[in-house]
PDB file of C-alpha atoms in Angstrom:
ATOM      1  CA  MET A 733     263.883-185.108 -42.371  1.00 66.00           C
ATOM      2  CA  SER A 734     261.839-182.166 -42.744  1.00 85.00           C
ATOM      3  CA  ILE A 735     261.453-180.685 -46.341  1.00 95.00           C
ATOM      4  CA  ILE A 736     261.355-177.300 -47.659  1.00 97.00           C
ATOM      5  CA  ARG A 737     259.366-176.337 -50.692  1.00 96.00           C
ATOM      6  CA  ILE A 738     260.073-173.016 -53.059  1.00 97.00           C
ATOM      7  CA  ASP A 739     257.495-172.136 -56.463  1.00 95.00           C
ATOM      8  CA  TYR A 740     259.881-172.184 -59.062  1.00 95.00           C
ATOM      9  CA  LYS A 741     258.914-168.548 -60.251  1.00 96.00           C
ATOM     10  CA  LEU A 742     260.776-167.824 -57.163  1.00 97.00           C
ATOM     11  CA  TYR A 743     263.642-170.349 -57.619  1.00 97.00           C
ATOM     12  CA  ASP A 744     263.641-168.688 -61.500  1.00 97.00           C
ATOM     13  CA  ASP A 745     263.682-164.823 -59.523  1.00 97.00           C
ATOM     14  CA  VAL A 746     266.896-166.148 -57.801  1.00 98.00           C
ATOM     15  CA  ILE A 747     269.191-167.335 -60.973  1.00 98.00           C
ATOM     16  CA  LYS A 748     268.024-163.905 -62.718  1.00 98.00           C
ATOM     17  CA  TYR A 749     268.766-162.017 -59.768  1.00 98.00           C
ATOM     18  CA  ALA A 750     272.312-162.859 -59.125  1.00 98.00           C
ATOM     19  CA  LYS A 751     272.953-163.741 -62.935  1.00 97.00           C
ATOM     20  CA  GLU A 752     272.096-159.493 -62.745  1.00 97.00           C
ATOM     21  CA  HIS A 753     275.277-158.944 -60.645  1.00 97.00           C
ATOM     22  CA  LEU A 754     278.024-161.389 -61.946  1.00 97.00           C
ATOM     23  CA  PRO A 755     280.617-161.503 -60.583  1.00 97.00           C
ATOM     24  CA  GLU A 756     279.351-160.323 -57.699  1.00 97.00           C
ATOM     25  CA  GLU A 757     278.050-162.091 -54.979  1.00 97.00           C
ATOM     26  CA  ALA A 758     273.991-162.169 -55.006  1.00 98.00           C
ATOM     27  CA  CYS A 759     272.348-162.303 -51.641  1.00 97.00           C
ATOM     28  CA  GLY A 760     269.538-162.146 -49.474  1.00 98.00           C
ATOM     29  CA  LEU A 761     266.412-162.820 -46.908  1.00 98.00           C
ATOM     30  CA  ILE A 762     264.061-165.965 -47.355  1.00 98.00           C
ATOM     31  CA  ALA A 763     260.943-165.865 -46.031  1.00 98.00           C
ATOM     32  CA  GLY A 764     257.869-168.248 -45.452  1.00 98.00           C
ATOM     33  CA  THR A 765     255.683-170.325 -43.038  1.00 97.00           C
ATOM     34  CA  GLU A 766     257.328-173.265 -41.140  1.00 96.00           C
ATOM     35  CA  ASP A 767     254.761-176.549 -39.267  1.00 95.00           C
ATOM     36  CA  GLU A 768     255.420-178.158 -36.448  1.00 93.00           C
ATOM     37  CA  ASP A 769     257.129-180.779 -38.175  1.00 93.00           C
ATOM     38  CA  GLY A 770     259.647-178.634 -39.293  1.00 92.00           C
ATOM     39  CA  ASN A 771     258.668-178.910 -42.934  1.00 95.00           C
ATOM     40  CA  ARG A 772     258.981-175.179 -44.590  1.00 96.00           C
ATOM     41  CA  VAL A 773     256.905-173.111 -47.329  1.00 97.00           C
ATOM     42  CA  ILE A 774     259.859-170.491 -48.287  1.00 97.00           C
ATOM     43  CA  GLU A 775     256.653-168.017 -49.849  1.00 97.00           C
ATOM     44  CA  LYS A 776     258.687-164.965 -50.362  1.00 98.00           C
ATOM     45  CA  ILE A 777     262.955-163.977 -51.741  1.00 98.00           C
ATOM     46  CA  TYR A 778     264.798-160.533 -50.109  1.00 98.00           C
ATOM     47  CA  PHE A 779     267.183-159.626 -52.195  1.00 98.00           C
ATOM     48  CA  LEU A 780     269.511-157.491 -50.364  1.00 97.00           C
ATOM     49  CA  GLU A 781     272.492-155.439 -51.947  1.00 96.00           C
ATOM     50  CA  ASN A 782     276.189-157.480 -50.437  1.00 97.00           C
ATOM     51  CA  ILE A 783     277.245-154.222 -49.232  1.00 97.00           C
ATOM     52  CA  ASP A 784     281.191-155.939 -50.258  1.00 96.00           C
ATOM     53  CA  HIS A 785     280.405-155.743 -54.101  1.00 96.00           C
ATOM     54  CA  ALA A 786     282.670-159.172 -53.611  1.00 95.00           C
ATOM     55  CA  GLU A 787     282.702-162.207 -55.823  1.00 94.00           C
ATOM     56  CA  ASP A 788     283.822-164.681 -52.668  1.00 92.00           C
ATOM     57  CA  HIS A 789     281.609-163.340 -50.714  1.00 92.00           C
ATOM     58  CA  PHE A 790     279.083-161.026 -48.540  1.00 94.00           C
ATOM     59  CA  THR A 791     277.631-158.858 -46.422  1.00 95.00           C
ATOM     60  CA  LEU A 792     273.813-158.219 -46.414  1.00 95.00           C
ATOM     61  CA  ASP A 793     273.207-154.070 -46.176  1.00 95.00           C
ATOM     62  CA  PRO A 794     272.074-153.925 -42.433  1.00 95.00           C
ATOM     63  CA  LYS A 795     269.155-151.378 -43.683  1.00 96.00           C
ATOM     64  CA  ASP A 796     267.993-153.157 -46.288  1.00 96.00           C
ATOM     65  CA  GLN A 797     267.817-156.082 -44.708  1.00 96.00           C
ATOM     66  CA  MET A 798     266.202-153.765 -41.708  1.00 97.00           C
ATOM     67  CA  ALA A 799     263.494-153.474 -43.523  1.00 98.00           C
ATOM     68  CA  ALA A 800     263.132-157.323 -45.351  1.00 98.00           C
ATOM     69  CA  ILE A 801     262.317-158.105 -41.365  1.00 97.00           C
ATOM     70  CA  LYS A 802     259.712-155.678 -40.356  1.00 98.00           C
ATOM     71  CA  ASP A 803     258.196-156.667 -44.427  1.00 98.00           C
ATOM     72  CA  ILE A 804     258.646-159.783 -43.267  1.00 98.00           C
ATOM     73  CA  ARG A 805     256.609-159.198 -39.420  1.00 97.00           C
ATOM     74  CA  THR A 806     253.851-157.414 -41.252  1.00 98.00           C
ATOM     75  CA  LEU A 807     252.617-159.706 -43.597  1.00 98.00           C
ATOM     76  CA  GLY A 808     253.465-162.722 -40.766  1.00 98.00           C
ATOM     77  CA  LEU A 809     255.561-164.531 -42.321  1.00 98.00           C
ATOM     78  CA  LYS A 810     258.772-165.790 -40.208  1.00 98.00           C
ATOM     79  CA  GLN A 811     262.075-165.111 -41.104  1.00 97.00           C
ATOM     80  CA  LEU A 812     263.642-168.633 -42.981  1.00 98.00           C
ATOM     81  CA  GLY A 813     267.609-167.832 -43.258  1.00 96.00           C
ATOM     82  CA  ASN A 814     269.065-166.292 -46.409  1.00 97.00           C
ATOM     83  CA  TRP A 815     270.723-166.879 -49.996  1.00 98.00           C
ATOM     84  CA  HIS A 816     273.589-166.629 -51.672  1.00 97.00           C
ATOM     85  CA  SER A 817     274.859-167.190 -55.058  1.00 98.00           C
ATOM     86  CA  HIS A 818     278.461-168.472 -55.560  1.00 97.00           C
ATOM     87  CA  PRO A 819     279.181-167.231 -59.069  1.00 97.00           C
ATOM     88  CA  GLU A 820     282.428-169.897 -60.069  1.00 95.00           C
ATOM     89  CA  SER A 821     282.074-172.499 -57.191  1.00 95.00           C
ATOM     90  CA  PRO A 822     279.650-175.255 -56.043  1.00 95.00           C
ATOM     91  CA  SER A 823     276.826-174.562 -54.094  1.00 96.00           C
ATOM     92  CA  ARG A 824     277.770-176.082 -51.035  1.00 95.00           C
ATOM     93  CA  PRO A 825     278.742-173.597 -48.151  1.00 96.00           C
ATOM     94  CA  SER A 826     282.528-171.918 -48.179  1.00 94.00           C
ATOM     95  CA  GLU A 827     284.952-172.192 -45.232  1.00 93.00           C
ATOM     96  CA  GLU A 828     283.341-168.405 -44.748  1.00 92.00           C
ATOM     97  CA  ASP A 829     279.868-170.174 -45.070  1.00 93.00           C
ATOM     98  CA  ILE A 830     280.271-172.504 -42.342  1.00 93.00           C
ATOM     99  CA  ARG A 831     281.646-170.192 -39.662  1.00 91.00           C
ATOM    100  CA  LEU A 832     279.203-166.885 -40.500  1.00 91.00           C
ATOM    101  CA  SER A 833     276.406-169.549 -39.337  1.00 91.00           C
ATOM    102  CA  PHE A 834     275.382-168.489 -36.328  1.00 89.00           C
ATOM    103  CA  ASP A 835     271.703-169.230 -37.107  1.00 92.00           C
ATOM    104  CA  SER A 836     270.910-173.262 -36.734  1.00 90.00           C
ATOM    105  CA  LYS A 837     267.769-172.650 -36.517  1.00 93.00           C
ATOM    106  CA  ALA A 838     267.890-170.735 -40.507  1.00 95.00           C
ATOM    107  CA  SER A 839     267.970-172.362 -43.863  1.00 96.00           C
ATOM    108  CA  TYR A 840     271.370-171.280 -45.716  1.00 97.00           C
ATOM    109  CA  MET A 841     270.860-171.249 -49.851  1.00 98.00           C
ATOM    110  CA  ILE A 842     273.249-171.737 -51.546  1.00 98.00           C
ATOM    111  CA  LEU A 843     272.915-170.464 -55.776  1.00 98.00           C
ATOM    112  CA  SER A 844     275.774-172.044 -58.260  1.00 98.00           C
ATOM    113  CA  LEU A 845     276.645-170.269 -61.222  1.00 97.00           C
ATOM    114  CA  MET A 846     279.893-171.962 -61.971  1.00 95.00           C
ATOM    115  CA  ALA A 847     278.304-174.504 -64.447  1.00 93.00           C
ATOM    116  CA  GLU A 848     275.640-173.740 -67.713  1.00 93.00           C
ATOM    117  CA  ASN A 849     272.841-174.997 -65.507  1.00 95.00           C
ATOM    118  CA  PRO A 850     272.625-173.015 -62.106  1.00 97.00           C
ATOM    119  CA  VAL A 851     272.045-175.312 -58.449  1.00 97.00           C
ATOM    120  CA  LEU A 852     270.668-174.469 -56.196  1.00 97.00           C
ATOM    121  CA  ASN A 853     270.577-176.635 -52.602  1.00 97.00           C
ATOM    122  CA  SER A 854     269.662-175.444 -49.315  1.00 97.00           C
ATOM    123  CA  TYR A 855     271.650-176.164 -45.637  1.00 96.00           C
ATOM    124  CA  HIS A 856     271.982-176.780 -42.061  1.00 94.00           C
ATOM    125  CA  VAL A 857     274.606-175.887 -39.828  1.00 95.00           C
ATOM    126  CA  GLU A 858     275.330-176.367 -36.396  1.00 93.00           C
ATOM    127  CA  ASN A 859     278.538-176.440 -34.535  1.00 92.00           C
ATOM    128  CA  GLY A 860     280.690-175.809 -38.360  1.00 92.00           C
ATOM    129  CA  GLN A 861     279.387-178.844 -39.886  1.00 93.00           C
ATOM    130  CA  TYR A 862     276.260-178.789 -42.315  1.00 95.00           C
ATOM    131  CA  THR A 863     274.198-180.942 -43.784  1.00 94.00           C
ATOM    132  CA  LYS A 864     271.805-180.495 -46.819  1.00 96.00           C
ATOM    133  CA  GLU A 865     268.404-180.006 -46.678  1.00 96.00           C
ATOM    134  CA  ASP A 866     265.708-181.704 -48.366  1.00 97.00           C
ATOM    135  CA  LEU A 867     264.746-178.243 -50.979  1.00 97.00           C
ATOM    136  CA  ARG A 868     262.066-179.424 -52.887  1.00 96.00           C
ATOM    137  CA  ILE A 869     261.466-176.541 -56.388  1.00 94.00           C
ATOM    138  CA  ILE A 870     257.543-176.842 -56.965  1.00 93.00           C
ATOM    139  CA  SER A 871     254.999-175.477 -59.094  1.00 87.00           C
ATOM    140  CA  GLU A 872     251.939-173.955 -57.230  1.00 70.00           C
ATOM    141  CA  ASP A 873     249.574-176.455 -59.127  1.00 64.00           C
ATOM    142  CA  TYR A 874     251.191-178.722 -57.514  1.00 58.00           C
ATOM    143  CA  PHE A 875     252.121-178.341 -54.189  1.00 51.00           C
ATOM    144  CA  TYR A 876     252.137-181.428 -51.807  1.00 49.00           C
TER     145      TYR A 876
END
């Protein structure tokens, strides 16, 4: 099984952004690198507007999304997937999340804010089924 690594500083940034946008779901893209074994390192988080401004679903702003994709390419990174928050539900894909997960190569990260301590998980979704990915929150001082 491949491993996804995210530095705790980026993890903290996601939590902060998601909490600032409560009660709405917050959302964005994740970018980084991927090795030949499928191991991924998240190097940049993109914070995009949820144009639905809803508490139970999200739609990425298309203009923001295109700007982020252009930036990812300029930086020589790879778009690894997306992330969004669940303000009042667990860190697992909802039926709508599964239905709208079209890219089987993407990682779908979900941050739950329903408890005192946020929970971040990442999922692979394919053919209407999801599996939890090995997501590790790391310190840049201890990378592998």
